Amino acid sequence: MSFHGPGTSKVMSELLQPDPAGLKRAAEKIQSGGLIAFPTETVYGLAADASNDVAVARIFSAKGRPSFNPLIIHVPTVAIAEKYVVFSEIARQLADSFWPGALTLVLPRTADCAISKLASAGLDTLAIRIPGHRLALQFLAECDRPLAAPSANPSGRISPTTAQHVIDGLGDAISGVLDGGACPVGVESTVVGFENNSPVLLRPGGVTKEALEAAVGEVLLHSDNGTISSPGMLLSHYAPACPVRLNATDKKPGEMFLGFGREQDKLSDINLSEAGDLTEATAKLFAAFHMLDEMQVQAIAVGPIPEIGLGVAINDRLRRAAAPRN
Ligand code: TXA
Ligand code: MG
């Protein structure tokens, strides 16, 4: 038995309803420097006022996130984004094609950018997006300030796609969670930077490379010898507590099998999409990992997933989940 004396008791965060009263309460917490988790179309974000250094510092400490890993800034309109970053012509085309939506653009900070330097980890660029989720946009309007928001999970763990996932991971470290149900996309935004004015894919995500290329032509893949860095792409990430084995075609003793498509159905304890639909599989991926984590399974085996469209983002997250832990 353990004794929790004064000062050691944990304060659980509030579950805030997606109605005017809940939004108002959430915005008040942000305006007074607090942390609120909110739904986006991709995953739940852990928001703080991006112009408040102390509030931004609280995000890093709540998540246990290394301070060299910069955050994404969320804004409600392109006009507001222009106060903080400088758009090139091609960046503007991408914003016009995909915002609001699951695309983050890494662009130079404006000379008088009011966003905390801590949020961009001291870099002279800023990652920014307009989320494609009604409640997220209402929340941004109610807060009336830019929101710095990484995914609302302890650093290195699986991103949350429901309010309950947030409470399970960070419940005692934040002020509240705005409950918007399950996130429709289910995987983080695609992060695009620019090298000599050409778009470079820094993180595969909810907008596919194929869709980006249909809008603006060739998109380069990030390479470590390039001039832009992607500090968040640590290999072990999105990791459940137990070992993960990829491209499995059988199930070993003690393993739970995460499958995809009809052919893997016989082996599957959880099938991400019986119909072999990558959009459905993406939406279910993190929830499946959270469920297996909660069941405290010994090991997870994952069947092969095609490396096309959203499959690229799924396989990226799976490789990180399976990587040696650091
Ligand atoms: O879908 C999403 O993007 C979610 C929701 C909440 O918007 N957010 C999210 O944030 O995934 P986070 O912090 O987990 O991932 C941010 C990624 C990291 O890989 C980080 O290194 C990269 O964006 N990033 C941020 N600022 C950057 C910059 N200035 N240059 C290069 N990469 C940057
Ligand atoms: Mg994250």
CSV table of C-alpha atoms and ligand atoms in Angstrom, one decimal:
chain,number,residue,atom,x,y,z
A,1,MET,CA,0.0,0.0,0.0
A,2,SER,CA,1.3,3.5,-0.7
A,3,PHE,CA,0.5,6.7,1.2
A,4,HIS,CA,-0.1,9.9,-0.7
A,5,GLY,CA,0.6,12.8,1.6
A,6,PRO,CA,-0.1,16.4,0.8
A,7,GLY,CA,1.7,17.5,-2.4
A,8,THR,CA,2.0,14.1,-3.8
A,9,SER,CA,-1.6,13.5,-4.7
A,10,LYS,CA,-2.4,13.6,-8.4
A,11,VAL,CA,-5.0,16.0,-9.9
A,12,MET,CA,-6.9,14.3,-12.7
A,13,SER,CA,-7.7,16.5,-15.7
A,14,GLU,CA,-11.3,17.5,-16.6
A,15,LEU,CA,-13.2,15.9,-19.5
A,16,LEU,CA,-14.7,19.0,-21.3
A,17,GLN,CA,-17.8,18.6,-23.5
A,18,PRO,CA,-17.7,19.9,-27.1
A,19,ASP,CA,-20.4,22.5,-26.3
A,20,PRO,CA,-20.1,26.3,-25.8
A,21,ALA,CA,-19.5,26.0,-22.1
A,22,GLY,CA,-16.8,23.3,-22.5
A,23,LEU,CA,-15.1,25.4,-25.3
A,24,LYS,CA,-15.2,28.5,-23.1
A,25,ARG,CA,-13.7,26.7,-20.1
A,26,ALA,CA,-11.0,25.1,-22.3
A,27,ALA,CA,-10.1,28.5,-23.8
A,28,GLU,CA,-9.9,30.1,-20.4
A,29,LYS,CA,-7.4,27.5,-19.3
A,30,ILE,CA,-5.3,28.2,-22.4
A,31,GLN,CA,-5.4,32.0,-21.9
A,32,SER,CA,-4.2,31.6,-18.3
A,33,GLY,CA,-1.2,29.5,-19.4
A,34,GLY,CA,-2.7,26.0,-18.9
A,35,LEU,CA,-2.5,22.8,-21.1
A,36,ILE,CA,-5.6,21.5,-22.9
A,37,ALA,CA,-5.8,18.4,-25.1
A,38,PHE,CA,-8.1,18.8,-28.1
A,39,PRO,CA,-9.2,16.7,-31.1
A,40,THR,CA,-7.9,17.3,-34.6
A,41,GLU,CA,-8.7,15.2,-37.7
A,42,THR,CA,-5.3,13.4,-37.2
A,43,VAL,CA,-4.7,12.8,-33.5
A,44,TYR,CA,-5.4,14.6,-30.2
A,45,GLY,CA,-3.0,17.6,-29.7
A,46,LEU,CA,-1.7,18.9,-26.4
A,47,ALA,CA,-2.3,22.7,-26.7
A,48,ALA,CA,-0.7,25.7,-25.0
A,49,ASP,CA,-0.7,29.4,-26.0
A,50,ALA,CA,2.2,29.4,-28.5
A,51,SER,CA,3.1,33.0,-27.7
A,52,ASN,CA,3.6,32.2,-24.0
A,53,ASP,CA,7.0,30.8,-23.1
A,54,VAL,CA,6.0,29.4,-19.8
A,55,ALA,CA,2.9,27.7,-21.2
A,56,VAL,CA,5.0,26.2,-24.0
A,57,ALA,CA,7.6,25.0,-21.5
A,58,ARG,CA,4.8,23.1,-19.7
A,59,ILE,CA,4.1,21.1,-22.9
A,60,PHE,CA,7.7,19.8,-22.9
A,61,SER,CA,7.6,18.9,-19.2
A,62,ALA,CA,4.1,17.2,-19.3
A,63,LYS,CA,5.2,15.0,-22.2
A,64,GLY,CA,8.8,14.4,-21.1
A,65,ARG,CA,9.7,15.7,-24.6
A,66,PRO,CA,13.3,16.6,-25.4
A,67,SER,CA,13.5,20.4,-25.8
A,68,PHE,CA,15.3,20.0,-29.2
A,69,ASN,CA,12.2,18.6,-30.7
A,70,PRO,CA,10.0,21.5,-32.0
A,71,LEU,CA,6.2,21.7,-31.9
A,72,ILE,CA,3.6,22.3,-34.6
A,73,ILE,CA,1.7,25.6,-34.4
A,74,HIS,CA,-2.1,25.5,-35.1
A,75,VAL,CA,-3.9,28.5,-36.6
A,76,PRO,CA,-7.5,29.0,-38.0
A,77,THR,CA,-6.7,30.9,-41.2
A,78,VAL,CA,-4.0,31.5,-43.8
A,79,ALA,CA,-4.1,35.2,-42.9
A,80,ILE,CA,-3.1,34.4,-39.4
A,81,ALA,CA,-0.4,32.0,-40.5
A,82,GLU,CA,1.1,34.8,-42.5
A,83,LYS,CA,1.8,36.7,-39.3
A,84,TYR,CA,4.2,34.0,-38.2
A,85,VAL,CA,5.7,32.4,-41.4
A,86,VAL,CA,6.8,33.5,-44.8
A,87,PHE,CA,5.1,31.6,-47.7
A,88,SER,CA,6.9,30.8,-51.0
A,89,GLU,CA,4.7,30.4,-54.0
A,90,ILE,CA,4.8,26.6,-53.8
A,91,ALA,CA,4.1,26.7,-50.1
A,92,ARG,CA,1.0,28.8,-50.8
A,93,GLN,CA,-0.2,26.3,-53.4
A,94,LEU,CA,0.2,23.5,-50.9
A,95,ALA,CA,-1.8,25.5,-48.3
A,96,ASP,CA,-4.5,26.3,-50.8
A,97,SER,CA,-4.8,22.6,-51.8
A,98,PHE,CA,-4.7,20.9,-48.4
A,99,TRP,CA,-5.7,23.4,-45.6
A,100,PRO,CA,-7.6,22.9,-43.5
A,101,GLY,CA,-6.1,19.4,-43.4
A,102,ALA,CA,-3.5,16.9,-42.3
A,103,LEU,CA,-0.5,18.8,-43.8
A,104,THR,CA,2.1,20.7,-41.8
A,105,LEU,CA,4.4,23.2,-43.6
A,106,VAL,CA,7.9,24.1,-42.2
A,107,LEU,CA,8.5,27.7,-43.3
A,108,PRO,CA,10.8,30.6,-42.2
A,109,ARG,CA,9.7,32.6,-39.2
A,110,THR,CA,8.6,36.2,-40.0
A,111,ALA,CA,11.0,38.9,-38.7
A,112,ASP,CA,8.5,39.9,-36.0
A,113,CYS,CA,7.1,36.4,-35.3
A,114,ALA,CA,5.3,36.3,-31.9
A,115,ILE,CA,5.6,32.6,-31.4
A,116,SER,CA,7.8,31.4,-28.5
A,117,LYS,CA,11.3,30.4,-29.7
A,118,LEU,CA,11.0,27.4,-27.4
A,119,ALA,CA,8.1,26.1,-29.6
A,120,SER,CA,10.5,26.0,-32.6
A,121,ALA,CA,13.4,24.7,-30.5
A,122,GLY,CA,15.5,27.7,-31.4
A,123,LEU,CA,15.2,27.0,-35.2
A,124,ASP,CA,14.5,29.9,-37.6
A,125,THR,CA,11.7,27.9,-39.2
A,126,LEU,CA,8.3,27.1,-37.8
A,127,ALA,CA,6.0,24.1,-38.5
A,128,ILE,CA,2.4,25.3,-39.0
A,129,ARG,CA,-1.0,24.0,-40.1
A,130,ILE,CA,-4.7,24.6,-40.1
A,131,PRO,CA,-6.4,21.5,-38.7
A,132,GLY,CA,-9.4,20.1,-40.6
A,133,HIS,CA,-11.7,19.5,-37.7
A,134,ARG,CA,-14.7,21.5,-36.7
A,135,LEU,CA,-14.2,21.4,-33.0
A,136,ALA,CA,-10.4,22.2,-33.4
A,137,LEU,CA,-11.3,25.3,-35.4
A,138,GLN,CA,-14.0,26.4,-32.9
A,139,PHE,CA,-11.4,25.9,-30.1
A,140,LEU,CA,-8.8,28.1,-32.0
A,141,ALA,CA,-11.4,30.8,-32.5
A,142,GLU,CA,-12.4,30.7,-28.8
A,143,CYS,CA,-8.8,30.9,-27.7
A,144,ASP,CA,-8.1,33.7,-30.1
A,145,ARG,CA,-4.4,32.9,-30.2
A,146,PRO,CA,-2.0,30.4,-32.0
A,147,LEU,CA,-1.8,27.0,-30.3
A,148,ALA,CA,1.4,25.0,-30.1
A,149,ALA,CA,0.4,21.4,-30.0
A,150,PRO,CA,2.3,18.2,-30.3
A,151,SER,CA,0.4,14.9,-30.1
A,152,ALA,CA,-1.1,14.5,-26.6
A,153,ASN,CA,0.9,11.4,-25.5
A,154,PRO,CA,3.9,10.9,-23.2
A,155,SER,CA,7.0,11.4,-25.4
A,156,GLY,CA,7.9,8.2,-27.4
A,157,ARG,CA,4.6,6.5,-26.8
A,158,ILE,CA,1.5,5.9,-29.1
A,159,SER,CA,-0.4,9.0,-30.2
A,160,PRO,CA,-4.0,9.3,-28.8
A,161,THR,CA,-7.0,9.1,-31.1
A,162,THR,CA,-9.6,9.3,-28.4
A,163,ALA,CA,-10.1,11.5,-25.3
A,164,GLN,CA,-9.7,8.4,-23.1
A,165,HIS,CA,-6.3,7.6,-24.6
A,166,VAL,CA,-5.2,11.2,-23.6
A,167,ILE,CA,-6.5,10.7,-20.0
A,168,ASP,CA,-4.8,7.3,-19.8
A,169,GLY,CA,-1.4,8.7,-20.8
A,170,LEU,CA,-1.3,12.3,-19.5
A,171,GLY,CA,-4.4,12.6,-17.3
A,172,ASP,CA,-2.6,13.9,-14.2
A,173,ALA,CA,-0.3,16.3,-16.1
A,174,ILE,CA,-2.8,18.6,-17.9
A,175,SER,CA,-5.8,20.8,-17.1
A,176,GLY,CA,-8.4,19.1,-19.3
A,177,VAL,CA,-9.4,17.3,-22.5
A,178,LEU,CA,-11.9,18.6,-24.9
A,179,ASP,CA,-13.8,15.4,-26.0
A,180,GLY,CA,-14.5,15.2,-29.7
A,181,GLY,CA,-14.8,11.5,-30.1
A,182,ALA,CA,-12.4,9.4,-32.3
A,183,CYS,CA,-10.1,11.2,-34.7
A,184,PRO,CA,-11.2,10.5,-38.3
A,185,VAL,CA,-7.7,10.2,-39.9
A,186,GLY,CA,-5.9,8.5,-37.1
A,187,VAL,CA,-2.3,9.2,-38.0
A,188,GLU,CA,-0.3,12.5,-37.6
A,189,SER,CA,-0.1,15.2,-40.3
A,190,THR,CA,2.4,14.9,-43.2
A,191,VAL,CA,5.3,17.3,-42.5
A,192,VAL,CA,6.8,19.1,-45.6
A,193,GLY,CA,9.9,21.3,-45.5
A,194,PHE,CA,11.6,23.1,-48.4
A,195,GLU,CA,15.1,22.8,-49.8
A,196,ASN,CA,16.1,25.2,-52.5
A,197,ASN,CA,12.4,25.9,-52.8
A,198,SER,CA,11.6,22.3,-53.5
A,199,PRO,CA,9.2,20.4,-51.2
A,200,VAL,CA,10.8,17.7,-49.1
A,201,LEU,CA,8.8,15.1,-47.2
A,202,LEU,CA,10.0,15.2,-43.6
A,203,ARG,CA,7.3,12.9,-42.1
A,204,PRO,CA,4.8,10.8,-44.0
A,205,GLY,CA,1.2,11.3,-42.6
A,206,GLY,CA,-2.4,11.8,-43.3
A,207,VAL,CA,-1.9,13.5,-46.8
A,208,THR,CA,-0.2,11.0,-49.1
A,209,LYS,CA,2.9,11.8,-51.2
A,210,GLU,CA,0.8,10.9,-54.3
A,211,ALA,CA,-1.7,13.6,-53.4
A,212,LEU,CA,1.0,16.2,-52.8
A,213,GLU,CA,2.6,15.4,-56.1
A,214,ALA,CA,-0.7,15.7,-57.9
A,215,ALA,CA,-1.0,19.2,-56.6
A,216,VAL,CA,2.6,20.6,-57.0
A,217,GLY,CA,4.8,18.1,-58.9
A,218,GLU,CA,7.8,16.2,-57.5
A,219,VAL,CA,8.2,16.0,-53.7
A,220,LEU,CA,11.7,14.8,-52.5
A,221,LEU,CA,12.2,12.3,-49.8
A,222,HIS,CA,14.1,13.6,-46.8
A,223,SER,CA,17.7,12.5,-46.6
A,224,ASP,CA,20.1,13.0,-43.8
A,225,ASN,CA,22.6,14.8,-46.0
A,226,GLY,CA,20.1,17.4,-46.9
A,227,THR,CA,20.2,20.9,-45.4
A,228,ILE,CA,17.0,20.7,-43.4
A,229,SER,CA,16.8,18.7,-40.2
A,230,SER,CA,13.8,16.9,-38.9
A,231,PRO,CA,14.5,16.7,-35.2
A,232,GLY,CA,11.4,14.7,-34.3
A,233,MET,CA,12.2,11.7,-36.4
A,234,LEU,CA,13.8,9.7,-33.6
A,235,LEU,CA,13.7,6.0,-34.6
A,236,SER,CA,12.0,4.6,-31.6
A,237,HIS,CA,8.6,6.3,-31.3
A,238,TYR,CA,4.9,5.5,-31.3
A,239,ALA,CA,5.9,2.5,-29.2
A,240,PRO,CA,3.7,0.2,-27.3
A,241,ALA,CA,5.1,-1.3,-24.1
A,242,CYS,CA,5.9,-4.8,-25.6
A,243,PRO,CA,8.1,-5.9,-28.5
A,244,VAL,CA,6.7,-5.6,-32.0
A,245,ARG,CA,7.6,-7.9,-35.0
A,246,LEU,CA,6.9,-6.6,-38.5
A,247,ASN,CA,6.0,-8.3,-41.8
A,248,ALA,CA,4.9,-11.4,-39.9
A,249,THR,CA,3.4,-14.3,-41.9
A,250,ASP,CA,2.8,-16.5,-38.8
A,251,LYS,CA,1.9,-16.1,-35.2
A,252,LYS,CA,4.4,-17.3,-32.6
A,253,PRO,CA,3.4,-18.4,-29.0
A,254,GLY,CA,2.5,-15.4,-26.9
A,255,GLU,CA,2.0,-13.0,-29.8
A,256,MET,CA,-1.2,-11.1,-30.7
A,257,PHE,CA,-1.5,-10.7,-34.5
A,258,LEU,CA,-2.4,-7.4,-36.1
A,259,GLY,CA,-3.6,-8.1,-39.6
A,260,PHE,CA,-4.7,-6.3,-42.8
A,261,GLY,CA,-7.0,-7.6,-45.5
A,262,ARG,CA,-8.9,-10.8,-46.0
A,263,GLU,CA,-5.8,-13.0,-46.6
A,264,GLN,CA,-4.5,-12.3,-43.1
A,265,ASP,CA,-7.9,-12.6,-41.4
A,266,LYS,CA,-7.4,-16.2,-40.2
A,267,LEU,CA,-4.2,-15.2,-38.3
A,268,SER,CA,-5.6,-11.9,-37.0
A,269,ASP,CA,-6.6,-11.1,-33.4
A,270,ILE,CA,-7.3,-7.6,-34.7
A,271,ASN,CA,-7.8,-6.9,-38.4
A,272,LEU,CA,-7.1,-3.2,-39.2
A,273,SER,CA,-9.3,-3.6,-42.3
A,274,GLU,CA,-10.8,-6.8,-43.5
A,275,ALA,CA,-11.6,-5.1,-46.8
A,276,GLY,CA,-7.9,-4.1,-47.2
A,277,ASP,CA,-8.8,-0.4,-47.1
A,278,LEU,CA,-5.8,1.7,-46.1
A,279,THR,CA,-7.9,4.7,-44.9
A,280,GLU,CA,-9.8,2.4,-42.5
A,281,ALA,CA,-6.5,0.8,-41.3
A,282,THR,CA,-4.9,4.2,-40.6
A,283,ALA,CA,-7.9,5.3,-38.6
A,284,LYS,CA,-7.7,2.1,-36.5
A,285,LEU,CA,-3.9,1.7,-36.1
A,286,PHE,CA,-3.2,3.6,-32.9
A,287,ALA,CA,-6.5,2.5,-31.2
A,288,ALA,CA,-5.4,-1.1,-31.9
A,289,PHE,CA,-2.0,-0.5,-30.3
A,290,HIS,CA,-3.6,1.3,-27.3
A,291,MET,CA,-5.9,-1.7,-26.9
A,292,LEU,CA,-3.1,-4.3,-27.0
A,293,ASP,CA,-1.1,-2.1,-24.6
A,294,GLU,CA,-4.0,-2.1,-22.2
A,295,MET,CA,-4.3,-5.9,-22.4
A,296,GLN,CA,-0.6,-6.0,-21.5
A,297,VAL,CA,0.1,-8.5,-24.2
A,298,GLN,CA,3.6,-10.1,-24.4
A,299,ALA,CA,4.3,-9.4,-28.0
A,300,ILE,CA,2.7,-8.1,-31.1
A,301,ALA,CA,3.2,-9.5,-34.7
A,302,VAL,CA,2.0,-7.3,-37.6
A,303,GLY,CA,1.3,-8.6,-41.1
A,304,PRO,CA,2.6,-6.9,-44.2
A,305,ILE,CA,0.9,-3.7,-45.3
A,306,PRO,CA,1.3,-2.3,-48.9
A,307,GLU,CA,3.8,0.6,-49.2
A,308,ILE,CA,1.5,2.9,-51.2
A,309,GLY,CA,-0.7,5.8,-50.3
A,310,LEU,CA,-1.5,5.9,-46.6
A,311,GLY,CA,0.4,2.6,-46.2
A,312,VAL,CA,3.6,4.6,-46.3
A,313,ALA,CA,2.5,6.5,-43.1
A,314,ILE,CA,1.3,3.2,-41.5
A,315,ASN,CA,4.6,1.5,-42.2
A,316,ASP,CA,6.6,4.4,-41.0
A,317,ARG,CA,4.8,4.3,-37.6
A,318,LEU,CA,5.1,0.5,-37.5
A,319,ARG,CA,8.9,0.6,-38.1
A,320,ARG,CA,9.3,3.1,-35.2
A,321,ALA,CA,7.1,1.0,-33.0
A,322,ALA,CA,9.3,-2.0,-33.7
A,323,ALA,CA,12.7,-0.2,-33.4
A,324,PRO,CA,15.0,-0.8,-30.5
A,325,ARG,CA,13.9,1.4,-27.6
A,326,ASN,CA,16.2,4.3,-26.6
B,1,TXA,O1,-1.1,15.7,-36.8
B,1,TXA,C1,-0.2,16.3,-36.2
B,1,TXA,O2,0.7,16.8,-36.8
B,1,TXA,C2,-0.4,16.4,-34.7
B,1,TXA,C3,-1.6,17.2,-34.4
B,1,TXA,C4,-1.8,17.5,-32.9
B,1,TXA,O3,-1.6,18.4,-35.1
B,1,TXA,N1,0.8,16.9,-34.1
B,1,TXA,C5,2.0,16.3,-34.0
B,1,TXA,O4,3.0,17.0,-33.4
B,1,TXA,O5,2.1,15.2,-34.5
B,1,TXA,P1,4.3,16.3,-32.9
B,1,TXA,O6,5.0,17.3,-32.1
B,1,TXA,O7,4.1,15.0,-32.3
B,1,TXA,O8,5.2,16.2,-34.2
B,1,TXA,C6,5.8,17.4,-34.8
B,1,TXA,C7,6.7,17.0,-35.9
B,1,TXA,C8,8.0,16.5,-35.3
B,1,TXA,O9,8.5,15.4,-36.1
B,1,TXA,C9,8.9,17.7,-35.3
B,1,TXA,O10,10.3,17.4,-35.3
B,1,TXA,C10,8.5,18.3,-36.6
B,1,TXA,O11,7.1,18.2,-36.6
B,1,TXA,N2,8.9,19.8,-36.6
B,1,TXA,C11,8.3,20.8,-35.9
B,1,TXA,N3,8.9,21.9,-36.1
B,1,TXA,C12,9.9,21.7,-37.1
B,1,TXA,C13,10.8,22.5,-37.8
B,1,TXA,N4,10.9,23.8,-37.5
B,1,TXA,N5,11.6,21.9,-38.7
B,1,TXA,C14,11.5,20.6,-38.9
B,1,TXA,N6,10.7,19.8,-38.3
B,1,TXA,C15,9.8,20.3,-37.4
B,2,MG,MG,4.1,13.0,-31.5
